[in-house]
mmCIF file of C-alpha atoms and ligand atoms in Angstrom:
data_model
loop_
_atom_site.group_PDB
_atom_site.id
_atom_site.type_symbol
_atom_site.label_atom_id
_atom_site.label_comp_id
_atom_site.label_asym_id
_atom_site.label_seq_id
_atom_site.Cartn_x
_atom_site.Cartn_y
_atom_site.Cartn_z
ATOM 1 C CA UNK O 1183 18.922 6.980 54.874
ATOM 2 C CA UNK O 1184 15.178 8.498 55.758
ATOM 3 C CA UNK O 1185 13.135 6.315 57.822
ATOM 4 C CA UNK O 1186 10.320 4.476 55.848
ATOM 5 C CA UNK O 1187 6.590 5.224 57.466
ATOM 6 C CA UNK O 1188 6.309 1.564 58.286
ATOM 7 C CA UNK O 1189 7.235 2.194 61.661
ATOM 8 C CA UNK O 1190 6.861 1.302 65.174
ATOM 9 C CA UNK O 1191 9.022 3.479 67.829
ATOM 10 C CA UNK O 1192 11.299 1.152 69.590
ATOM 11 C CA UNK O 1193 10.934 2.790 73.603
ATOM 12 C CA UNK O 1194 8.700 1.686 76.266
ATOM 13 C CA UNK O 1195 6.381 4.768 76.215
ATOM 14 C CA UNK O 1196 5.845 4.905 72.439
ATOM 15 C CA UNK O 1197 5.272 1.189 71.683
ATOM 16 C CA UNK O 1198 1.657 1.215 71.079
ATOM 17 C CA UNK O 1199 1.919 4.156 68.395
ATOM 18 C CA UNK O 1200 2.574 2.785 65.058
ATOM 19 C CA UNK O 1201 2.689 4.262 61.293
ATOM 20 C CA UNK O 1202 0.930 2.855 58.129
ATOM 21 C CA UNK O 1203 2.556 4.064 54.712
ATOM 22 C CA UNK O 1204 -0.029 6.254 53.353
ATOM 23 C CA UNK O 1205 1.974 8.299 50.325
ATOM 24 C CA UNK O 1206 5.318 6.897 49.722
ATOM 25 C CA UNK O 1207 8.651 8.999 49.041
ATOM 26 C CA UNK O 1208 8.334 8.229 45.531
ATOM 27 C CA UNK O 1209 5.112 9.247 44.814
ATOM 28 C CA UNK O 1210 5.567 12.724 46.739
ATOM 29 C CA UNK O 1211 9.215 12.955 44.438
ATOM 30 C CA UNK O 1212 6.757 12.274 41.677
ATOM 31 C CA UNK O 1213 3.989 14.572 42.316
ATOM 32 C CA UNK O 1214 6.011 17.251 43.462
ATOM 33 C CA UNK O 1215 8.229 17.705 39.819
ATOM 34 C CA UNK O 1216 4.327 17.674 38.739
ATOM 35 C CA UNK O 1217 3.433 20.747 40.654
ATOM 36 C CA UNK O 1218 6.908 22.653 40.098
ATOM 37 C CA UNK O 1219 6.318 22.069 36.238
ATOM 38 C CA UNK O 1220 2.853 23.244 36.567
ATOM 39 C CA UNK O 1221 3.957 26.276 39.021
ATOM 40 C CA UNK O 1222 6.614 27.507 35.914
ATOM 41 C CA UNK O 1223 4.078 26.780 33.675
ATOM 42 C CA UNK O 1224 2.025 29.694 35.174
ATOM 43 C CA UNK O 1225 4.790 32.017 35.952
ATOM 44 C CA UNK O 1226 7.080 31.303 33.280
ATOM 45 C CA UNK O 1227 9.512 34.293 33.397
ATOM 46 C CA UNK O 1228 8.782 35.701 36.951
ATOM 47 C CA UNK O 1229 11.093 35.574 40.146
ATOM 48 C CA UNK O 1230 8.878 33.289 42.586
ATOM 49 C CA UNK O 1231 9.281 33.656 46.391
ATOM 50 C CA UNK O 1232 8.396 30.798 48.184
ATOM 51 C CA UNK O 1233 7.006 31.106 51.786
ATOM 52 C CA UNK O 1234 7.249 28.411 53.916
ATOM 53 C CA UNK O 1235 5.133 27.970 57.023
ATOM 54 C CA UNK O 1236 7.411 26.637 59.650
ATOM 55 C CA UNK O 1237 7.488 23.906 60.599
ATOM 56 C CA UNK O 1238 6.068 21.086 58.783
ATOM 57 C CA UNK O 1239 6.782 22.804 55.101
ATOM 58 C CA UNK O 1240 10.523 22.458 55.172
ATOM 59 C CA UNK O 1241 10.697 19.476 52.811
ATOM 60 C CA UNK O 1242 8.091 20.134 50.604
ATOM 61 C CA UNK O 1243 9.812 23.664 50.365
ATOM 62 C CA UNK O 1244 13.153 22.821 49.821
ATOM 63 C CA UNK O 1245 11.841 19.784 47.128
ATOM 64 C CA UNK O 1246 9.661 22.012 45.337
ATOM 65 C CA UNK O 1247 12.351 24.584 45.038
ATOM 66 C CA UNK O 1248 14.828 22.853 43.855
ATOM 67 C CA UNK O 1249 12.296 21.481 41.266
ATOM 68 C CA UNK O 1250 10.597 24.297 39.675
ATOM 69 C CA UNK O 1251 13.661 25.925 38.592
ATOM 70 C CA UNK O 1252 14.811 29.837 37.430
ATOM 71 C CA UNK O 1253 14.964 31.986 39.909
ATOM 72 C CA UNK O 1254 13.420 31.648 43.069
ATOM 73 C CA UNK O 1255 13.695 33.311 46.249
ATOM 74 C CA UNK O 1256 12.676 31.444 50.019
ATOM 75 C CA UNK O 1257 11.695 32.789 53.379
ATOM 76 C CA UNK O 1258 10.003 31.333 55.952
ATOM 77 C CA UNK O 1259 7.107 32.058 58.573
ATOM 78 C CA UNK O 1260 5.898 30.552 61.898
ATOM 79 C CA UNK O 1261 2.572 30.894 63.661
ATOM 80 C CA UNK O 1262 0.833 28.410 66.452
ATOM 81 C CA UNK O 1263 -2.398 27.441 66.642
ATOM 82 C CA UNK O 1264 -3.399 27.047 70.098
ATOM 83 C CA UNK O 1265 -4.945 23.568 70.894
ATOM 84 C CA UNK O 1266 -3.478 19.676 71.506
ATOM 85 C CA UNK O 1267 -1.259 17.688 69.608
ATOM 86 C CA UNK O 1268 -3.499 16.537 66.775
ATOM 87 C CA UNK O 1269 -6.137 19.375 66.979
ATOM 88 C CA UNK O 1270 -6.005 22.839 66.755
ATOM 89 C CA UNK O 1271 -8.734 25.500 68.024
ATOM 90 C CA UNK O 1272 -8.664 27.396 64.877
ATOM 91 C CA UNK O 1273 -7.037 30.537 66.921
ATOM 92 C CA UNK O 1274 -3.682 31.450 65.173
ATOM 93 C CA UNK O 1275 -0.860 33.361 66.443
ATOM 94 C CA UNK O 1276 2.083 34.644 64.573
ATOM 95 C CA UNK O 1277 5.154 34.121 66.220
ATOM 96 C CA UNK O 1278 7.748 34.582 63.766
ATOM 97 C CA UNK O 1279 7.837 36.792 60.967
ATOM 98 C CA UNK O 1280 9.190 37.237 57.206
ATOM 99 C CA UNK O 1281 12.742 38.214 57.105
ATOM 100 C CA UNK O 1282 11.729 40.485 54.230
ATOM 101 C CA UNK O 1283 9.043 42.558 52.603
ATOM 102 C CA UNK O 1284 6.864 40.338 50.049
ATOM 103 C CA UNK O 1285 5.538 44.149 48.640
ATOM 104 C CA UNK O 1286 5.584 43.414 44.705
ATOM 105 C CA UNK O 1287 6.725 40.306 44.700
ATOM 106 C CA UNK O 1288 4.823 37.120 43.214
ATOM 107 C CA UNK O 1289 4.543 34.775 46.361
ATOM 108 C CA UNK O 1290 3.955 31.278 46.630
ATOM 109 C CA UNK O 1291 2.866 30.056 50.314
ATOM 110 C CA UNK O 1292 4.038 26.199 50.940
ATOM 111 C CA UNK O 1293 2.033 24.481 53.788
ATOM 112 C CA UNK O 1294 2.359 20.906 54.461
ATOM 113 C CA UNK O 1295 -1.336 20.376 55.026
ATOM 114 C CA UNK O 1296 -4.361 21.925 54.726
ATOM 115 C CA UNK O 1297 -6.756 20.552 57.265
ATOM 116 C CA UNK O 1298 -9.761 22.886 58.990
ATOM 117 C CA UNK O 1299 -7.945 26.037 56.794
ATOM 118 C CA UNK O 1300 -8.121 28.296 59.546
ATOM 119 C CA UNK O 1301 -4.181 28.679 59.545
ATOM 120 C CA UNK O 1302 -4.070 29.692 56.019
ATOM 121 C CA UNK O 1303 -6.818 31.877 56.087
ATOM 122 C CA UNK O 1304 -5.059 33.772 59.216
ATOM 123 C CA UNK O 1305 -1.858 34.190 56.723
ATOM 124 C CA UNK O 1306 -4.133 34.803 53.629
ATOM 125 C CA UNK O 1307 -5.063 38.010 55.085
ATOM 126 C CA UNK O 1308 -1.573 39.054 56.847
ATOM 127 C CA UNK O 1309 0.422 38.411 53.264
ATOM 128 C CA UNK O 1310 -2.672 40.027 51.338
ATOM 129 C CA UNK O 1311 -2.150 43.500 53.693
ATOM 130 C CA UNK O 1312 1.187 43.615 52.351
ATOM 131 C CA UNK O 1313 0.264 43.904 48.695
ATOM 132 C CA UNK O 1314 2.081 41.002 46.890
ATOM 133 C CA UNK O 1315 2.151 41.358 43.337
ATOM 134 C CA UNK O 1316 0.659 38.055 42.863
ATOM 135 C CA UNK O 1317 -0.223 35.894 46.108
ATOM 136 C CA UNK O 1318 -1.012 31.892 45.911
ATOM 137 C CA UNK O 1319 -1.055 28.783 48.106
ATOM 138 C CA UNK O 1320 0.724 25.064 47.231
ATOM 139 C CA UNK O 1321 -0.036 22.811 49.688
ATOM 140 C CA UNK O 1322 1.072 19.324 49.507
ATOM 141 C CA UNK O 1323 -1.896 17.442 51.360
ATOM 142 C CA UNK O 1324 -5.619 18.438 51.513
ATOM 143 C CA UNK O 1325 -8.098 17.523 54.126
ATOM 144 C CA UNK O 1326 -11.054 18.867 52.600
ATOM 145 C CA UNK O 1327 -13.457 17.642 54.976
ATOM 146 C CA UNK O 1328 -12.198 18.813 57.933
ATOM 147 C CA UNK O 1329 -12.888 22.251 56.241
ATOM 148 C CA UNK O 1330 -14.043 25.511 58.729
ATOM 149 C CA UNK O 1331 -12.751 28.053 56.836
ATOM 150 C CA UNK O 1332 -13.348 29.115 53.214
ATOM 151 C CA UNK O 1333 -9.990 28.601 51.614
ATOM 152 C CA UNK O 1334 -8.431 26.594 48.955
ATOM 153 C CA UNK O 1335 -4.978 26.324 47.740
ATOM 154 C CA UNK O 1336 -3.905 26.450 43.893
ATOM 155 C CA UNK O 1337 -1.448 23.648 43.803
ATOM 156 C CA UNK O 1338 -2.504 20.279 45.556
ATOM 157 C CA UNK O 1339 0.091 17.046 46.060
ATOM 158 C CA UNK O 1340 -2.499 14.988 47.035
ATOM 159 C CA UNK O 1341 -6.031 14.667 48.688
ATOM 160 C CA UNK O 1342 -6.658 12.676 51.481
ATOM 161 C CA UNK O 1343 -9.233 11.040 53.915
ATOM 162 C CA UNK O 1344 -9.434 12.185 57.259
ATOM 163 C CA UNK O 1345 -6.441 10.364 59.141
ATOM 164 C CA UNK O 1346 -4.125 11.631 61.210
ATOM 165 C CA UNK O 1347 -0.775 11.957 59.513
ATOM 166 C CA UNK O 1348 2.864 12.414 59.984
ATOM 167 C CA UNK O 1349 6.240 12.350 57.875
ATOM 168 C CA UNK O 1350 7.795 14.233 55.337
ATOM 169 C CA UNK O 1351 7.665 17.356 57.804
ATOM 170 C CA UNK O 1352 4.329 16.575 59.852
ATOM 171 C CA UNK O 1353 4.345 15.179 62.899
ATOM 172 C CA UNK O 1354 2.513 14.294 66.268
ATOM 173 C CA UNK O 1355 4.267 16.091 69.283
ATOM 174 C CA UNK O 1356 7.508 16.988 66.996
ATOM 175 C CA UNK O 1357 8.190 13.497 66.476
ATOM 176 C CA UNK O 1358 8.155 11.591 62.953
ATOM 177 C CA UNK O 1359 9.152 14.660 60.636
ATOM 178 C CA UNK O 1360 11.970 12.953 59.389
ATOM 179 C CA UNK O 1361 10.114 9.683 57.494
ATOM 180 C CA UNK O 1362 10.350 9.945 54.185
ATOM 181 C CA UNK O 1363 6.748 8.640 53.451
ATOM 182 C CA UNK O 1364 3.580 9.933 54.566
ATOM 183 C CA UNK O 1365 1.993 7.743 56.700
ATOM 184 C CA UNK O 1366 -1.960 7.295 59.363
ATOM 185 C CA UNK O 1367 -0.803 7.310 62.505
ATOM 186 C CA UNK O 1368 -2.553 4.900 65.003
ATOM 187 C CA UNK O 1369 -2.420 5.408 68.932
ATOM 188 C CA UNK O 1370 -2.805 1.855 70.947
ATOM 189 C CA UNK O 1371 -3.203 -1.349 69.995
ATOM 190 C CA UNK O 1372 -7.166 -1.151 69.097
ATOM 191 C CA UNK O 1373 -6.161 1.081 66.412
ATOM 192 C CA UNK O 1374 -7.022 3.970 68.313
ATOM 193 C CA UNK O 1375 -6.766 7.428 66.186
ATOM 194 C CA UNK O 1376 -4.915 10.459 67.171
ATOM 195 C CA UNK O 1377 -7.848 12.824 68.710
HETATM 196 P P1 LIG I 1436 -5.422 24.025 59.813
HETATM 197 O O1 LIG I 1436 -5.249 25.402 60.324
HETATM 198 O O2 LIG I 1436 -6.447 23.251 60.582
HETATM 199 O O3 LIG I 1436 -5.651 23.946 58.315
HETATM 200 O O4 LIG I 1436 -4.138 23.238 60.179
HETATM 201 C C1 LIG I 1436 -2.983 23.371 59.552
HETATM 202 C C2 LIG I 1436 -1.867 22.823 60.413
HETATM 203 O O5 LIG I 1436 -2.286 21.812 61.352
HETATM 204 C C3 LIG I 1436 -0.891 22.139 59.502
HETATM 205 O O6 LIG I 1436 0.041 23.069 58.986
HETATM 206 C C4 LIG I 1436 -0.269 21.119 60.414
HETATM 207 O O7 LIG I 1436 0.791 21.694 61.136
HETATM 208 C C5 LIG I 1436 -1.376 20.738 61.374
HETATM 209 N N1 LIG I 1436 -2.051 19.495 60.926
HETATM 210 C C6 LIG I 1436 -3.285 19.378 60.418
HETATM 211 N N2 LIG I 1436 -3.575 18.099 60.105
HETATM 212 C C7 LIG I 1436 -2.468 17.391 60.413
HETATM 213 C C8 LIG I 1436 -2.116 15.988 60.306
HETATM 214 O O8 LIG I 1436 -2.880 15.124 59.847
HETATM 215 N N3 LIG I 1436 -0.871 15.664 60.742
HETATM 216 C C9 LIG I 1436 0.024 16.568 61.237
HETATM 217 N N4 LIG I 1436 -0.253 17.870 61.339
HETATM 218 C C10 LIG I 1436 -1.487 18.281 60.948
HETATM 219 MG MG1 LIG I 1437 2.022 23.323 59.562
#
């Protein structure tokens, strides 16, 4: 079974990092048959592709997939931003592409969070140069005021204050992607914030 987001790492070096359950599994199951019903709703009778952006959208993918239903199509897309652990510099690199063409198609880009925007805004414009049919953006958090670029996605899971989170695909240096909540992570025992 998952891993709840109550959670303190066992090891030496991770001890003073601990988890507090922000969303919990089944609100995200709940919220997500939301969003696929409202997704079909809009497209009723179209093929949807589904882009993921790698690596924290894999759950939220595969859930909402499964989900909305009819026929759907996946593919996947990776790009770094440059920066720490917890903060990125808002320069974006692509560094690994569609597997196919999206030319026609009605595309649905799945992020796992949408924090300063500058990463979707970088694959706004790629995906837009390669004439989509129909091009929109599900996201299943939003950070809307840590907000640099001007971007917003069509389908929200859920808006939230600005914490540091992991689970359910995000995570703090690769670690924590597997808990099946959303949870704030806290650094140290003074309840120190990722920074
Ligand atoms: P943006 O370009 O600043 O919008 O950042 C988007 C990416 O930063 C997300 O796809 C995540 O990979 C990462 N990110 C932003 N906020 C968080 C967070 O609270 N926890 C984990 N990853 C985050
Ligand atoms: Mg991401």
């Amino acid at each position: 079974m998952a891993q709840r987001a109550n959670y303190k790492p066992r090891t030496k070096r991770k001890a003073t990092e601990s988890v507090r359950t922000l969303i919990s599994s089944a609100q995200i199951q709940r919220r997500i048959a939301e969003l696929a019903k409202e997704i079909r709703r809009d497209f009723p009778n179209e093929p949807l592709h589904l882009v993921g952006v790698l690596k924290g959208s894999v759950f939220f993918l595969t859930d909402l997939a499964r989900e909305i239903g009819g026929e759907i199509s996946i593919d996947f897309i990776a790009v770094s931003s440059y920066g720490n652990d917890t903060h990125s510099s808002g320069e974006v690199k692509l560094t690994r592409d569609l597997d196919s063409s999206i030319e026609g198609k009605t595309v649905i880009v799945v992020e796992d969070i949408l924090d300063t925007g500058m990463t979707l805004q970088y694959l706004l414009r790629v995906f837009d140069q390669r004439k989509p049919r129909r091009l929109r953006v599900a996201v299943l958090l939003d950070k809307p005021e840590r907000r640099l670029a001007k971007v917003r996605a069509d389908y929200v899971g859920f808006t939230i204050p600005n914490e540091f989170v992991v689970g359910y695909g995000l995570d703090y240096a690769e670690r924590y992607r597997n808990l099946a909540d959303v949870g704030v992570l806290t650094l140290g025992t003074h309840g120190k914030k990722p920074d």
